[in-house]
């Protein structure tokens, strides 16, 4: 974060005549006995506190009144520094003008300082002087408020406290009674703070009329927009150009700056997307028309970018032009980079294109660096120079370019940081620190530069962030965005849509698919899909679910590719070709899925396609270019496949990913669903006897690396597809048979190895996936259905242990989140019901997993030592075990005794019973239930009365709940004292007597009421 300016620095920067600052310093010096050492603007010391106020107001009014003229000329950075200084003066001036309005409960003239007081006030006065002149002044920031509860409020509170400390040392304080002292504290507390904040806001708004940047920062400070402002959206950052156009312009751009500006502005007149598969007659809207200002959130604590809760605490904002204008005209922009995050297709790259086109060339020098097109291992400066050459064709060094820019602020837009990570596969964790070091070097050399870096949100936690970095995350389109974009689409294609009789796509239809319509590029895909015979609107009218929509979408685009390369093919060949395309895309999806990534390299995909699918017929060529690989053929056809690229050691490295992860998840589910339809056992020829075989070779090959729950939507898609499939009984039977198949290592497709994996790991992943498929195809099942000839609960536990041992932590987490297990029966008939869904954990009955304990009477013998149980948990060293042991560690101080509830025959540790009473209190139980629980705990205590911690806790609970128990309070108090201080024999006797009297209160001669009366 930029170092904030102090009041003394601000006055020095804006007022060459230093007599104003000298006069104020002398006024403060008079209060602390230092006035005789100060000369200058005052003929004699000012020894009244309000003399300091008068001097401070004089300074502020003189400088702020002529502020506009003081900021004329200079560079963009000089102007920003001057504005920061002006804001510092404004903050302090507002405080002293509020002090002038303050009504104190005594005569203000009594604030004069006598000679006798100067010495004892010296220390407090020195603190006051430092707080006023040399403490950093708050400044409007990207995500903090300034008014009530904000930075100014805290600053004024601190000044008020210092002032109160000073006043409490004056003679007048000794003369005040306690009431007037309290009133004085209130005056210098919330009273003065509230006045100062209101005065600050008044002065701020006045300056915002003449100083455009103050207007931008008002928008930063006050994000309490009206409903109409929230619903309004901008287009192509036109608001940014209008806002920055209010600032006095610098020198006209030279030839180099003009060349860059011309190239960037030309992009606005080009189509927002180039799709060679576009149907005849349709047009893609121009970028300048189609780009809409997205909603966003801002977070300055970049260490928490991967924490969704941190983002949830940030307001959703709709003032992107105002935010960018405020940021680029603040000192923070040149200290550390601004990170722009978003999903694929959210518009990050397009934002950099439009921003480069919209920044006024007279005041800014934008340089857009597409990181996929520059050497990935080059220095930041070399990457910038490479990009400038690519745009203008002129080789120029960065220092020469900046010097030629004159007053303009350089703004470097580094687009596609995530592509460096994906394509190179190398760690770039220090890249943003390198960017910040570049900014620091440039500032030292007198060439300050602002930097903006774009990246996918998914890789936000794969780098380290420098101090002062800010992150901005683009949010999905709202309804107003969708409607506005579709209006542009309708205008652009009105003639074509009318000629072919296609109804315009409406927002209410598109919004029924928020995962797609929320991202600009995917919304465009929906529009293209609907432009052919209203396909989306017909699908919506048919009431298809999300899986059905994805099937139609992908089939339509795949069929378009086939028709484009062979329009005269018969329908059957077109259908077959379409299905082949979708199967290849499914292999692409599995290539990412099984590598636990959202992207795949061309080489990786070529290896997978070669291992799983026969090579396609070579395409005829009439030139000498290298034939396309299978990966290039598949990936080059669909605009919903995004390419990430980087250049390293003069070699171009490329990776590919789906614009939306759900495309890949659907394609994974689609191929599995097709394989399941062919899975039921078949009898070859006339072999009517003997076992039928299950051919699960390809299913094993694809599903033995990663649980399907590693991605959110795969299993839900399979559930949806299975609802439309008959004969699920045969499929489930085949899945059970596959589950129990021998661990045969001679599986098909041995060349398919997306990641190294041991056979045990693959077997665990495969059987875990078969369980998920059983649930997806037919719903819940019982463990005994899967382990018919064995003890189902024990077999299930063994497999779960294997899954936990073999899965990665994230895979295990997703697997356990997706499945719920309910215990059934008991004893030898124990079983489990397995179902999809995440249920809240329930308090387990230990008797279910320890049937022998049910043979115990009221008090059982102890379980095995809990220390041994802890050792077994710790042996594996897992995070879940660590958490359980950590939470339960204090229970080692309590005994192992166990109880059985007579009513439910439920086994329970007495320690657990007592802890339940201690934490929840007796209020959750009826009187009889509470008494019965206490008796069970007491019975257990009789078996181990030497446990002092147990006895003390039991006594404390008895005292607390004595009013809820039927025994007399006096009796319970006596019992508690015995538990705390008595011997073992006395404790046994006290508990036994209490049990007898509680069981037979009528026959007890002591009588509860009589004892209570004592």
CSV table of N, CA, C and O in Angstrom, one decimal, residues 53-114:
chain,number,residue,atom,x,y,z
A,53,UNK,N,-6.3,26.3,16.4
A,53,UNK,CA,-7.4,26.1,15.5
A,53,UNK,C,-7.5,27.2,14.4
A,53,UNK,O,-7.6,26.9,13.2
A,54,UNK,N,-7.3,28.4,14.9
A,54,UNK,CA,-7.3,29.5,13.9
A,54,UNK,C,-6.2,29.4,12.9
A,54,UNK,O,-6.4,29.7,11.7
A,55,UNK,N,-5.0,29.0,13.3
A,55,UNK,CA,-3.9,28.9,12.4
A,55,UNK,C,-4.1,27.7,11.4
A,55,UNK,O,-3.8,27.8,10.2
A,56,UNK,N,-4.6,26.6,11.9
A,56,UNK,CA,-4.9,25.5,11.0
A,56,UNK,C,-6.0,25.8,10.0
A,56,UNK,O,-5.9,25.5,8.8
A,57,UNK,N,-7.0,26.6,10.4
A,57,UNK,CA,-8.1,27.0,9.4
A,57,UNK,C,-7.5,27.9,8.4
A,57,UNK,O,-7.9,27.9,7.2
A,58,UNK,N,-6.6,28.8,8.8
A,58,UNK,CA,-6.0,29.7,7.9
A,58,UNK,C,-5.2,29.0,6.8
A,58,UNK,O,-5.3,29.3,5.6
A,59,UNK,N,-4.4,28.0,7.2
A,59,UNK,CA,-3.7,27.2,6.3
A,59,UNK,C,-4.6,26.5,5.3
A,59,UNK,O,-4.4,26.5,4.1
A,60,UNK,N,-5.6,25.8,5.8
A,60,UNK,CA,-6.5,25.0,4.9
A,60,UNK,C,-7.2,25.9,4.0
A,60,UNK,O,-7.3,25.6,2.8
A,61,UNK,N,-7.8,27.0,4.5
A,61,UNK,CA,-8.6,27.9,3.6
A,61,UNK,C,-7.8,28.5,2.5
A,61,UNK,O,-8.2,28.6,1.3
A,62,UNK,N,-6.6,28.9,2.8
A,62,UNK,CA,-5.7,29.6,1.8
A,62,UNK,C,-5.4,28.6,0.7
A,62,UNK,O,-5.4,28.9,-0.5
A,63,UNK,N,-5.0,27.4,1.1
A,63,UNK,CA,-4.5,26.4,0.1
A,63,UNK,C,-5.7,25.8,-0.7
A,63,UNK,O,-5.6,25.7,-2.0
A,64,UNK,N,-6.7,25.4,0.0
A,64,UNK,CA,-7.8,24.7,-0.7
A,64,UNK,C,-8.6,25.7,-1.6
A,64,UNK,O,-9.1,25.3,-2.6
A,65,UNK,N,-8.6,27.0,-1.3
A,65,UNK,CA,-9.3,27.9,-2.1
A,65,UNK,C,-8.7,28.1,-3.5
A,65,UNK,O,-9.4,28.2,-4.5
A,66,UNK,N,-7.4,28.0,-3.6
A,66,UNK,CA,-6.7,28.2,-4.9
A,66,UNK,C,-6.2,26.9,-5.4
A,66,UNK,O,-5.2,26.8,-6.1
A,67,UNK,N,-6.8,25.7,-5.0
A,67,UNK,CA,-6.3,24.4,-5.3
A,67,UNK,C,-6.2,24.1,-6.8
A,67,UNK,O,-5.2,23.6,-7.3
A,68,UNK,N,-7.2,24.5,-7.6
A,68,UNK,CA,-7.3,24.2,-9.0
A,68,UNK,C,-6.0,24.7,-9.7
A,68,UNK,O,-5.4,24.1,-10.5
A,69,UNK,N,-5.7,26.0,-9.4
A,69,UNK,CA,-4.5,26.6,-10.0
A,69,UNK,C,-3.2,25.9,-9.6
A,69,UNK,O,-2.2,25.8,-10.4
A,70,UNK,N,-3.1,25.4,-8.3
A,70,UNK,CA,-1.9,24.8,-7.8
A,70,UNK,C,-1.7,23.5,-8.5
A,70,UNK,O,-0.5,23.0,-8.5
A,71,UNK,N,-2.7,22.8,-9.0
A,71,UNK,CA,-2.5,21.5,-9.7
A,71,UNK,C,-2.3,21.6,-11.2
A,71,UNK,O,-2.2,20.6,-11.8
A,72,UNK,N,-2.3,22.8,-11.7
A,72,UNK,CA,-2.2,22.9,-13.2
A,72,UNK,C,-0.7,22.6,-13.6
A,72,UNK,O,0.2,23.0,-12.9
A,73,UNK,N,-0.6,21.9,-14.7
A,73,UNK,CA,0.7,21.5,-15.2
A,73,UNK,C,1.2,20.3,-14.5
A,73,UNK,O,0.6,19.8,-13.6
A,74,UNK,N,2.4,19.9,-14.9
A,74,UNK,CA,3.0,18.7,-14.3
A,74,UNK,C,2.5,17.4,-14.9
A,74,UNK,O,1.6,17.4,-15.8
A,75,UNK,N,3.1,16.3,-14.5
A,75,UNK,CA,2.7,15.0,-15.0
A,75,UNK,C,1.4,14.5,-14.3
A,75,UNK,O,1.0,15.0,-13.3
A,76,UNK,N,0.9,13.4,-14.8
A,76,UNK,CA,-0.2,12.7,-14.2
A,76,UNK,C,0.1,12.3,-12.8
A,76,UNK,O,-0.7,12.5,-11.8
A,77,UNK,N,1.3,11.9,-12.6
A,77,UNK,CA,1.8,11.4,-11.2
A,77,UNK,C,1.9,12.7,-10.3
A,77,UNK,O,1.5,12.6,-9.1
A,78,UNK,N,2.4,13.8,-10.8
A,78,UNK,CA,2.5,15.0,-10.0
A,78,UNK,C,1.1,15.5,-9.6
A,78,UNK,O,0.9,15.9,-8.4
A,79,UNK,N,0.2,15.4,-10.5
A,79,UNK,CA,-1.2,15.8,-10.1
A,79,UNK,C,-1.8,14.9,-9.1
A,79,UNK,O,-2.4,15.4,-8.1
A,80,UNK,N,-1.5,13.6,-9.2
A,80,UNK,CA,-2.0,12.7,-8.2
A,80,UNK,C,-1.5,13.0,-6.8
A,80,UNK,O,-2.2,13.0,-5.8
A,81,UNK,N,-0.1,13.2,-6.8
A,81,UNK,CA,0.5,13.5,-5.5
A,81,UNK,C,-0.1,14.8,-4.9
A,81,UNK,O,-0.3,14.9,-3.7
A,82,UNK,N,-0.3,15.8,-5.8
A,82,UNK,CA,-0.9,17.0,-5.3
A,82,UNK,C,-2.3,16.8,-4.8
A,82,UNK,O,-2.7,17.5,-3.8
A,83,UNK,N,-3.1,16.0,-5.4
A,83,UNK,CA,-4.4,15.7,-4.9
A,83,UNK,C,-4.4,15.0,-3.6
A,83,UNK,O,-5.3,15.2,-2.7
A,84,UNK,N,-3.5,14.1,-3.4
A,84,UNK,CA,-3.4,13.4,-2.1
A,84,UNK,C,-3.0,14.4,-1.0
A,84,UNK,O,-3.5,14.3,0.1
A,85,UNK,N,-2.1,15.4,-1.3
A,85,UNK,CA,-1.8,16.4,-0.4
A,85,UNK,C,-3.0,17.3,-0.1
A,85,UNK,O,-3.3,17.6,1.1
A,86,UNK,N,-3.8,17.6,-1.1
A,86,UNK,CA,-5.0,18.4,-0.9
A,86,UNK,C,-6.0,17.7,0.0
A,86,UNK,O,-6.7,18.3,0.9
A,87,UNK,N,-6.1,16.4,-0.2
A,87,UNK,CA,-7.0,15.6,0.6
A,87,UNK,C,-6.6,15.6,2.1
A,87,UNK,O,-7.4,15.7,3.0
A,88,UNK,N,-5.3,15.5,2.3
A,88,UNK,CA,-4.8,15.6,3.7
A,88,UNK,C,-5.1,16.9,4.4
A,88,UNK,O,-5.5,16.9,5.5
A,89,UNK,N,-4.9,18.0,3.6
A,89,UNK,CA,-5.3,19.3,4.2
A,89,UNK,C,-6.8,19.4,4.5
A,89,UNK,O,-7.2,19.9,5.5
A,90,UNK,N,-7.6,18.8,3.6
A,90,UNK,CA,-9.0,18.8,3.8
A,90,UNK,C,-9.4,18.1,5.1
A,90,UNK,O,-10.3,18.5,5.8
A,91,UNK,N,-8.8,16.9,5.3
A,91,UNK,CA,-9.1,16.2,6.5
A,91,UNK,C,-8.8,17.0,7.8
A,91,UNK,O,-9.7,17.0,8.7
A,92,UNK,N,-7.7,17.6,7.9
A,92,UNK,CA,-7.3,18.3,9.1
A,92,UNK,C,-8.1,19.6,9.2
A,92,UNK,O,-8.6,20.0,10.3
A,93,UNK,N,-8.3,20.3,8.1
A,93,UNK,CA,-9.1,21.5,8.1
A,93,UNK,C,-10.5,21.2,8.6
A,93,UNK,O,-11.1,22.0,9.4
A,94,UNK,N,-11.2,20.1,8.2
A,94,UNK,CA,-12.5,19.8,8.6
A,94,UNK,C,-12.5,19.6,10.1
A,94,UNK,O,-13.5,19.9,10.8
A,95,UNK,N,-11.4,19.0,10.7
A,95,UNK,CA,-11.4,18.8,12.1
A,95,UNK,C,-11.4,20.1,12.9
A,95,UNK,O,-12.2,20.3,13.8
A,96,UNK,N,-10.6,21.0,12.5
A,96,UNK,CA,-10.5,22.3,13.2
A,96,UNK,C,-11.7,23.2,13.0
A,96,UNK,O,-12.1,23.9,13.9
A,97,UNK,N,-12.3,23.1,11.8
A,97,UNK,CA,-13.5,23.9,11.6
A,97,UNK,C,-14.6,23.3,12.5
A,97,UNK,O,-15.5,24.1,12.9
A,98,UNK,N,-14.6,22.0,12.7
A,98,UNK,CA,-15.6,21.4,13.6
A,98,UNK,C,-15.3,21.8,15.1
A,98,UNK,O,-16.2,22.0,15.9
A,99,UNK,N,-14.0,21.9,15.4
A,99,UNK,CA,-13.6,22.3,16.7
A,99,UNK,C,-14.1,23.7,17.0
A,99,UNK,O,-14.5,24.1,18.1
A,100,UNK,N,-14.2,24.5,15.9
A,100,UNK,CA,-14.7,25.9,16.1
A,100,UNK,C,-16.2,25.9,16.4
A,100,UNK,O,-16.7,26.9,17.0
A,101,UNK,N,-16.9,24.9,16.0
A,101,UNK,CA,-18.4,24.8,16.2
A,101,UNK,C,-18.7,24.1,17.6
A,101,UNK,O,-19.9,24.1,18.0
A,102,UNK,N,-17.7,23.5,18.2
A,102,UNK,CA,-18.0,22.7,19.4
A,102,UNK,C,-18.4,23.6,20.6
A,102,UNK,O,-17.8,24.6,20.8
A,103,UNK,N,-19.4,23.1,21.2
A,103,UNK,CA,-19.9,23.8,22.4
A,103,UNK,C,-19.5,23.0,23.7
A,103,UNK,O,-19.9,21.9,23.9
A,104,UNK,N,-18.6,23.7,24.4
A,104,UNK,CA,-18.0,23.0,25.6
A,104,UNK,C,-18.8,23.4,26.9
A,104,UNK,O,-19.4,24.5,26.9
A,105,UNK,N,-18.7,22.6,27.9
A,105,UNK,CA,-19.5,22.8,29.1
A,105,UNK,C,-18.7,23.8,30.1
A,105,UNK,O,-18.9,23.8,31.3
A,106,UNK,N,-17.8,24.6,29.5
A,106,UNK,CA,-17.1,25.6,30.3
A,106,UNK,C,-16.6,26.7,29.3
A,106,UNK,O,-16.7,26.6,28.1
A,107,UNK,N,-16.2,27.8,29.8
A,107,UNK,CA,-15.7,29.0,29.0
A,107,UNK,C,-14.5,28.6,28.3
A,107,UNK,O,-13.5,28.1,28.9
A,108,UNK,N,-14.6,28.7,26.9
A,108,UNK,CA,-13.4,28.3,26.1
A,108,UNK,C,-12.2,29.1,26.4
A,108,UNK,O,-11.0,28.7,26.1
A,109,UNK,N,-12.3,30.3,27.0
A,109,UNK,CA,-11.2,31.1,27.3
A,109,UNK,C,-10.3,30.4,28.3
A,109,UNK,O,-9.1,30.8,28.5
A,110,UNK,N,-10.9,29.5,29.1
A,110,UNK,CA,-10.1,28.8,30.1
A,110,UNK,C,-9.1,27.8,29.5
A,110,UNK,O,-8.4,27.2,30.3
A,111,UNK,N,-9.1,27.7,28.2
A,111,UNK,CA,-8.2,26.8,27.6
A,111,UNK,C,-6.8,27.4,27.4
A,111,UNK,O,-5.9,26.8,26.8
A,112,UNK,N,-6.7,28.7,27.8
A,112,UNK,CA,-5.4,29.3,27.7
A,112,UNK,C,-4.4,28.6,28.7
A,112,UNK,O,-4.8,28.1,29.8
A,113,UNK,N,-3.2,28.5,28.2
A,113,UNK,CA,-2.1,27.8,29.0
A,113,UNK,C,-1.3,28.8,29.8
A,113,UNK,O,-0.7,29.7,29.2
A,114,UNK,N,-1.2,28.6,31.1
A,114,UNK,CA,-0.3,29.4,31.9
A,114,UNK,C,1.1,28.9,31.8
A,114,UNK,O,1.4,27.8,31.5
